[in-house]
Amino acid sequence: EEKEEETCSFTVPNYACQRRTQLHHHNPSLSDALTLLAENAELNEDDGRAVAFRRAAAVLKALPAEVTSVSQLKGLPCLGEHSLRVIKDVLKDGSCSEVETTKHSQRFNALKVLTGIFGVGVKTADRWIRDGIFNLQQLRESQTTLNRAQQAGLDHYEDLNQPVTRADADSITEIVQEAVSSLFPGAQVTLTGGFRRGKMTGHDVDFLLTHPEEGREEGLMDKVVSWLDSQGLLLYQKTSRNSYLESRDGPGRPSSNMDRFERCFAIFKLSRGQTSPPAGHQWRAVRVDLVVTPISQFAFALLGWTGSKLFERELRRWAGHEKAMSLSSHALFDKTQKRYLRASSEEEIFTHLGLSFIPPSQRNA
Ligand code: GTP
Ligand code: MN
Ligand code: MN
């Protein structure tokens, strides 16, 4: 009887998209340990292992209280043998030797620094490491040829690795809003990504642009980018259709999830007054993502660009495995009915998927 009382265990649903995950939760030391191992697996292109650690971390983020004993975790989904071992160590000693070893390894730190350069992915970083380049100084001193993105990334490394604040995001929103409404009256600007989920800082600022009349969004990106450029607001920009494979935003996804929106990876130049640049500087560089979507796909794009990355991944897994549907940032296809399901809001998409609506602030899996 007594034992039953002390092993009060938790239950959570299987998929992250069935759960509410707040930014602040009860188990940061456990989720941080697992997240670091996930990051390391991503940097070593071990996607299977990375997802397993990300899922385990997400389960811990969703628990209603602090874990004090592994016995409380019995029956929880997504906690494999490896993750449980890490959790046990952290509960017992406050740290896990595998995590500590990884954190201090030369390879992990070199991969982190090099992939921290905008435009540098894990393949490039790995090649540089094999050539003996482990840090920025060695990269600068080497004769390595950089593409335009990587050169901009290296030039603005300090700024781009400084967290973007909510205030920065708000002032960039104002700028983009001004550009869009003066060039395309009626067009709409929506902040997505981490800031829409309520994060106080981010690595970039993400926007979705659309027009309430289908088709009227055409030409929007070129005009907005030219305007921003003419105002001296851009340090770098690359506009493209479907450039997902080149992005450093994530490891390759199945081709069905690649999106074909017009998008722009940019580095904005924010002046004093628009931001608080580092002491002694007149401006700072900030990464901005702009995506244009026709209104008919807006709800799917909004859901797809709000994140978190794991939440998105889980939504697609739920759709495929549990509903025989295929979800992307463009559409939802029902394989049983062999037809696309329309939606004009995120709520409708959750309903199509047979899920309770989870608001953006609770998608922090
Ligand atoms: P921080 O920027 O680090 O604060 O976090 P974030 O959640 O905003 O991440 P990020 O800006 O990398 O991505 C925002 C969302 O857009 C995430 O859900 C990503 O999965 C999604 N995303 C990023 N790149 C692409 C892409 O090329 N295509 C699609 N469909 N989604 C993308
Ligand atoms: Mn973002
Ligand atoms: Mn982004």
Coordinates of C-alpha atoms and ligand atoms in Angstrom, one line a residue:
E1 CA 0.0 0.0 0.0
E2 CA 2.7 2.4 1.1
K3 CA 4.7 1.6 -2.1
E4 CA 1.7 2.5 -4.3
E5 CA 1.5 5.9 -2.7
E6 CA 5.2 6.8 -3.2
T7 CA 5.3 5.6 -6.8
C8 CA 2.6 8.0 -8.0
S9 CA 3.4 7.8 -11.7
F10 CA 2.6 10.0 -14.6
T11 CA 0.7 9.4 -17.8
V12 CA 1.0 11.3 -21.0
P13 CA -0.3 10.6 -24.5
N14 CA 2.0 9.2 -27.1
Y15 CA 2.3 12.0 -29.6
A16 CA 3.6 15.5 -28.8
C17 CA 0.7 16.9 -30.8
Q18 CA -1.7 15.3 -28.4
R19 CA -0.2 17.2 -25.4
R20 CA 0.1 20.7 -24.1
T21 CA 3.8 21.7 -23.7
Q22 CA 4.5 25.0 -22.1
L23 CA 7.8 26.9 -22.4
H24 CA 8.4 26.5 -18.7
H25 CA 8.1 23.1 -17.2
H26 CA 9.1 21.0 -14.2
N27 CA 12.1 19.0 -15.5
P28 CA 14.6 21.3 -17.2
S29 CA 17.7 19.4 -16.0
L30 CA 16.4 16.2 -17.4
S31 CA 15.2 17.6 -20.7
D32 CA 18.4 19.7 -21.1
A33 CA 20.6 16.5 -20.8
L34 CA 18.5 14.7 -23.4
T35 CA 18.4 17.7 -25.7
L36 CA 22.2 17.9 -25.6
L37 CA 22.4 14.3 -26.7
A38 CA 19.8 15.0 -29.4
E39 CA 21.9 17.9 -30.6
N40 CA 25.0 15.8 -30.7
A41 CA 23.2 13.1 -32.7
E42 CA 22.0 15.8 -35.2
L43 CA 25.5 17.1 -35.6
N44 CA 26.6 13.6 -36.4
E45 CA 23.7 13.0 -38.8
D46 CA 22.3 10.2 -36.7
D47 CA 18.7 11.3 -37.3
G48 CA 17.1 8.2 -35.7
R49 CA 18.9 8.7 -32.4
A50 CA 18.3 12.4 -32.5
V51 CA 14.5 12.0 -32.8
A52 CA 14.5 9.4 -30.1
F53 CA 16.2 11.8 -27.6
R54 CA 14.0 14.8 -28.8
R55 CA 10.9 12.7 -28.1
A56 CA 12.1 11.6 -24.7
A57 CA 12.9 15.2 -23.8
A58 CA 9.5 16.3 -25.0
V59 CA 7.8 13.7 -22.7
L60 CA 9.6 15.1 -19.7
K61 CA 8.6 18.7 -20.7
A62 CA 4.9 17.6 -20.6
L63 CA 4.9 16.1 -17.1
P64 CA 2.8 17.9 -14.5
A65 CA 5.4 17.8 -11.8
E66 CA 9.1 17.2 -11.1
V67 CA 10.4 13.7 -11.5
T68 CA 12.1 12.4 -8.3
S69 CA 12.4 8.7 -9.1
V70 CA 12.6 6.7 -12.3
S71 CA 9.8 4.5 -10.9
Q72 CA 7.4 7.4 -11.7
L73 CA 8.2 7.0 -15.4
K74 CA 6.9 3.5 -15.8
G75 CA 4.6 3.1 -18.7
L76 CA 5.4 6.5 -20.3
P77 CA 5.9 6.6 -24.1
C78 CA 9.1 7.4 -25.9
L79 CA 11.5 6.6 -23.1
G80 CA 14.0 4.1 -24.5
E81 CA 16.7 2.3 -22.6
H82 CA 19.3 4.9 -23.4
S83 CA 17.2 7.9 -22.4
L84 CA 16.2 6.1 -19.1
R85 CA 19.8 5.6 -18.3
V86 CA 20.5 9.3 -18.8
I87 CA 17.6 10.2 -16.6
K88 CA 18.6 7.8 -13.9
D89 CA 22.2 9.3 -13.8
V90 CA 20.9 12.9 -13.6
L91 CA 18.4 12.0 -10.9
K92 CA 21.1 10.2 -8.9
D93 CA 24.2 12.5 -9.4
G94 CA 22.8 15.7 -10.9
S95 CA 24.6 14.9 -14.1
C96 CA 25.3 12.2 -16.6
S97 CA 28.8 11.2 -17.7
E98 CA 27.8 10.7 -21.3
V99 CA 26.4 14.2 -21.4
E100 CA 29.4 15.7 -19.7
T101 CA 31.9 13.9 -22.0
T102 CA 29.9 15.1 -25.1
K103 CA 29.7 18.6 -23.8
H104 CA 33.4 18.9 -23.5
S105 CA 34.4 16.9 -26.5
Q106 CA 36.5 18.7 -29.2
R107 CA 34.3 17.4 -32.0
F108 CA 31.0 18.5 -30.5
N109 CA 32.3 22.0 -29.7
A110 CA 33.9 22.4 -33.2
L111 CA 30.7 21.2 -34.9
K112 CA 28.6 23.6 -32.8
V113 CA 30.8 26.6 -33.5
L114 CA 31.1 25.9 -37.3
T115 CA 27.4 25.1 -37.8
G116 CA 26.7 28.2 -35.8
I117 CA 27.9 30.1 -38.9
F118 CA 24.8 31.0 -41.0
G119 CA 25.0 28.9 -44.2
V120 CA 27.1 26.1 -42.8
G121 CA 25.5 22.7 -42.4
V122 CA 26.8 19.6 -40.7
K123 CA 28.4 18.2 -43.9
T124 CA 30.5 21.3 -44.5
A125 CA 31.5 21.5 -40.8
D126 CA 32.5 17.9 -40.8
R127 CA 34.7 18.4 -43.9
W128 CA 36.3 21.4 -42.3
I129 CA 37.1 19.5 -39.1
R130 CA 38.7 16.7 -41.2
D131 CA 40.8 19.4 -42.7
G132 CA 41.9 20.5 -39.2
I133 CA 39.6 23.5 -38.9
F134 CA 38.0 23.6 -35.4
N135 CA 37.2 27.2 -34.8
L136 CA 36.5 30.6 -36.5
Q137 CA 40.1 31.8 -36.3
Q138 CA 41.4 28.6 -38.0
L139 CA 38.6 29.1 -40.7
R140 CA 39.6 32.7 -41.2
E141 CA 43.3 31.8 -41.5
S142 CA 42.7 28.9 -43.9
Q143 CA 42.3 29.4 -47.6
T144 CA 38.8 27.9 -47.5
T145 CA 36.4 29.2 -50.1
L146 CA 33.1 30.4 -48.6
N147 CA 29.9 30.9 -50.5
R148 CA 28.0 34.2 -50.2
A149 CA 25.8 33.0 -47.3
Q150 CA 28.7 31.6 -45.4
Q151 CA 30.8 34.8 -45.9
A152 CA 27.9 36.8 -44.5
G153 CA 27.5 34.3 -41.7
L154 CA 31.2 34.6 -40.7
D155 CA 31.2 38.4 -41.1
H156 CA 28.2 38.7 -38.7
Y157 CA 28.9 35.7 -36.5
E158 CA 28.9 37.5 -33.2
D159 CA 25.6 39.3 -33.8
L160 CA 23.8 36.3 -35.3
N161 CA 24.8 34.1 -32.3
Q162 CA 23.4 36.7 -29.9
P163 CA 19.8 35.9 -29.0
V164 CA 17.1 38.0 -30.8
T165 CA 14.9 39.6 -28.2
R166 CA 11.1 40.0 -28.3
A167 CA 11.7 43.8 -28.6
D168 CA 13.9 43.2 -31.7
A169 CA 11.2 40.9 -33.1
D170 CA 8.6 43.7 -32.5
S171 CA 10.6 46.3 -34.2
I172 CA 11.3 44.1 -37.2
T173 CA 7.6 43.3 -37.4
E174 CA 6.9 47.0 -37.6
I175 CA 9.4 47.4 -40.4
V176 CA 8.1 44.5 -42.4
Q177 CA 4.5 45.7 -41.7
E178 CA 5.3 49.1 -43.0
A179 CA 7.0 47.7 -46.2
V180 CA 4.1 45.4 -46.9
S181 CA 1.2 47.7 -46.3
S182 CA 2.8 50.6 -48.3
L183 CA 3.5 48.3 -51.3
F184 CA 0.6 45.9 -51.2
P185 CA -2.4 47.5 -49.4
G186 CA -4.4 44.7 -47.8
A187 CA -1.6 42.2 -47.6
Q188 CA -1.0 40.6 -44.2
V189 CA 2.1 40.0 -42.1
T190 CA 2.0 37.3 -39.4
L191 CA 4.8 36.6 -36.9
T192 CA 5.4 32.8 -36.7
G193 CA 8.2 30.5 -35.3
G194 CA 9.3 30.6 -31.7
F195 CA 8.0 34.1 -31.0
R196 CA 4.4 33.1 -31.9
R197 CA 4.9 30.3 -29.3
G198 CA 5.6 32.9 -26.7
K199 CA 9.4 32.5 -26.6
M200 CA 11.2 35.6 -25.2
T201 CA 14.2 35.1 -27.4
G202 CA 15.0 33.3 -30.7
H203 CA 17.7 32.6 -33.3
D204 CA 15.8 34.5 -35.9
V205 CA 12.4 36.1 -36.6
D206 CA 10.0 34.3 -38.9
F207 CA 7.2 35.9 -40.9
L208 CA 4.4 34.7 -43.1
L209 CA 3.1 37.1 -45.8
T210 CA -0.2 36.6 -47.6
H211 CA -3.1 38.5 -49.2
P212 CA -6.8 37.9 -48.5
E213 CA -7.5 37.6 -52.2
E214 CA -6.0 34.5 -53.8
G215 CA -3.3 35.3 -56.3
R216 CA -2.8 38.9 -55.1
E217 CA 0.2 37.7 -53.1
E218 CA 2.1 37.2 -56.3
G219 CA 5.1 39.6 -56.7
L220 CA 4.9 40.4 -53.0
M221 CA 8.3 39.0 -52.1
D222 CA 10.3 40.7 -54.8
K223 CA 8.7 44.1 -54.0
V224 CA 9.2 43.8 -50.3
V225 CA 12.8 42.6 -50.6
S226 CA 13.6 45.5 -53.0
W227 CA 12.1 48.0 -50.7
L228 CA 14.0 46.7 -47.7
D229 CA 17.2 46.7 -49.7
S230 CA 16.6 50.2 -50.9
Q231 CA 16.2 51.4 -47.3
G232 CA 19.6 49.8 -46.5
L233 CA 18.0 47.3 -44.2
L234 CA 19.5 44.2 -45.7
L235 CA 23.0 42.9 -45.1
Y236 CA 22.2 39.7 -47.0
Q237 CA 19.2 38.1 -48.7
K238 CA 18.5 35.0 -50.8
T239 CA 15.1 34.7 -52.3
S240 CA 14.1 31.3 -53.7
R241 CA 11.4 28.8 -54.3
N242 CA 11.8 25.6 -52.3
S243 CA 15.2 26.1 -50.8
Y244 CA 14.6 23.8 -47.9
L245 CA 17.5 21.5 -48.7
E246 CA 20.0 24.4 -48.5
S247 CA 18.7 25.7 -45.2
R248 CA 20.6 25.0 -42.0
D249 CA 17.2 24.9 -40.3
G250 CA 17.0 21.2 -40.2
P251 CA 18.1 17.9 -41.6
G252 CA 16.5 16.8 -44.8
R253 CA 12.9 15.7 -44.5
P254 CA 11.0 13.4 -46.8
S255 CA 10.4 15.1 -50.1
S256 CA 6.7 15.3 -49.5
N257 CA 7.4 17.8 -46.7
M258 CA 9.5 20.1 -48.8
D259 CA 7.7 23.3 -49.3
R260 CA 7.5 25.3 -52.4
F261 CA 6.6 28.7 -51.0
E262 CA 8.5 31.7 -52.1
R263 CA 10.9 32.4 -49.2
C264 CA 13.7 34.7 -48.3
F265 CA 16.5 34.0 -45.9
A266 CA 17.7 37.5 -44.9
I267 CA 20.1 39.2 -42.5
F268 CA 18.6 42.5 -41.4
K269 CA 20.6 45.5 -40.3
L270 CA 18.9 47.0 -37.3
S271 CA 20.0 50.5 -36.3
R272 CA 20.1 52.1 -32.9
G273 CA 16.5 53.0 -32.2
Q274 CA 15.3 49.8 -33.8
T275 CA 17.4 47.7 -31.4
S276 CA 20.0 47.9 -28.7
P277 CA 23.3 47.1 -30.6
P278 CA 26.3 45.9 -28.6
A279 CA 28.2 48.7 -26.8
G280 CA 30.1 50.9 -29.2
H281 CA 28.2 49.6 -32.3
Q282 CA 25.7 51.6 -34.4
W283 CA 23.7 48.6 -35.5
R284 CA 23.3 44.8 -35.1
A285 CA 22.6 42.0 -37.6
V286 CA 19.5 39.8 -37.1
R287 CA 18.4 36.7 -39.1
V288 CA 14.9 37.0 -40.6
D289 CA 12.9 34.4 -42.6
L290 CA 10.1 35.7 -44.9
V291 CA 7.7 33.3 -46.5
V292 CA 4.9 34.2 -48.9
T293 CA 1.8 32.0 -49.1
P294 CA -1.5 32.1 -51.1
I295 CA -4.4 32.6 -48.7
S296 CA -5.8 29.1 -49.6
Q297 CA -2.7 27.5 -48.0
F298 CA -2.3 30.0 -45.2
A299 CA -3.6 27.9 -42.3
F300 CA -1.3 25.0 -43.3
A301 CA 1.6 27.3 -43.6
L302 CA 0.9 29.0 -40.3
L303 CA 0.6 25.6 -38.6
G304 CA 3.8 24.4 -40.3
W305 CA 5.9 27.5 -39.5
T306 CA 4.9 28.0 -35.9
G307 CA 6.8 24.9 -34.7
S308 CA 8.3 23.6 -32.5
K309 CA 10.2 21.4 -35.0
L310 CA 9.3 18.3 -32.9
F311 CA 5.7 19.3 -32.6
E312 CA 5.6 19.6 -36.5
R313 CA 7.3 16.3 -36.9
E314 CA 4.8 14.6 -34.5
L315 CA 1.8 16.2 -36.3
R316 CA 3.0 14.6 -39.5
R317 CA 3.7 11.3 -37.8
W318 CA 0.2 11.4 -36.3
A319 CA -1.4 12.2 -39.6
G320 CA 0.5 9.4 -41.4
H321 CA 0.4 6.6 -38.9
E322 CA -2.9 7.2 -37.1
K323 CA -5.1 8.9 -39.8
A324 CA -3.7 7.7 -43.1
M325 CA -3.3 11.4 -44.1
S326 CA -0.4 13.4 -45.3
L327 CA 0.2 16.8 -43.8
S328 CA 2.5 19.5 -45.2
S329 CA 2.8 23.3 -44.9
H330 CA 0.6 23.5 -48.1
A331 CA -2.2 21.0 -47.6
L332 CA -3.7 17.9 -45.9
F333 CA -4.4 14.9 -48.1
D334 CA -6.7 12.1 -46.9
K335 CA -5.3 8.9 -48.4
T336 CA -8.5 6.9 -47.7
Q337 CA -10.9 9.4 -49.3
K338 CA -8.2 10.2 -51.9
R339 CA -8.8 14.0 -51.6
Y340 CA -7.4 17.2 -50.1
L341 CA -9.1 18.5 -47.0
R342 CA -9.5 22.3 -47.0
A343 CA -9.0 24.5 -44.0
S344 CA -9.0 28.2 -43.3
S345 CA -7.8 28.0 -39.7
E346 CA -5.4 26.0 -37.6
E347 CA -8.5 24.8 -35.6
E348 CA -10.0 23.2 -38.7
I349 CA -6.8 21.3 -39.4
F350 CA -6.7 19.9 -35.8
T351 CA -10.3 18.9 -36.3
H352 CA -9.6 17.1 -39.6
L353 CA -6.8 15.3 -37.8
G354 CA -9.0 14.2 -34.9
L355 CA -6.9 16.2 -32.4
S356 CA -7.9 18.7 -29.7
F357 CA -6.7 22.2 -30.6
I358 CA -3.3 23.0 -29.1
P359 CA -2.7 26.8 -29.0
P360 CA 0.8 28.0 -30.1
S361 CA 2.0 28.7 -26.6
Q362 CA 1.5 25.0 -25.8
R363 CA 3.4 23.7 -28.8
N364 CA 6.8 24.0 -27.2
A365 CA 7.6 20.3 -27.4
Ligands
GTP1 P1 14.2 29.8 -33.0 O1 14.2 30.5 -34.3 O2 15.5 29.1 -32.7 O3 13.8 30.7 -31.8 O4 13.1 28.6 -33.0 P2 12.0 28.4 -34.1 O5 11.0 27.4 -33.5 O6 11.4 29.7 -34.6 O7 12.7 27.7 -35.3 P3 13.0 28.1 -36.8 O8 13.0 29.5 -37.0 O9 14.1 27.3 -37.3 O10 11.7 27.4 -37.5 C1 10.4 27.8 -37.3 C2 9.4 26.8 -37.8 O11 9.5 26.7 -39.2 C3 9.7 25.4 -37.3 O12 8.5 24.7 -37.0 C4 10.4 24.7 -38.5 O13 10.0 23.3 -38.5 C5 9.7 25.4 -39.7 N1 10.6 25.5 -40.8 C6 11.9 25.9 -40.9 N2 12.3 25.8 -42.2 C7 11.3 25.3 -42.9 C8 11.2 25.0 -44.3 O14 12.0 25.2 -45.1 N3 10.0 24.5 -44.7 C9 8.9 24.3 -43.8 N4 7.8 23.8 -44.2 N5 9.1 24.6 -42.5 C10 10.2 25.1 -42.0
MN2 MN 12.6 31.1 -35.6
MN3 MN 13.4 30.4 -39.1

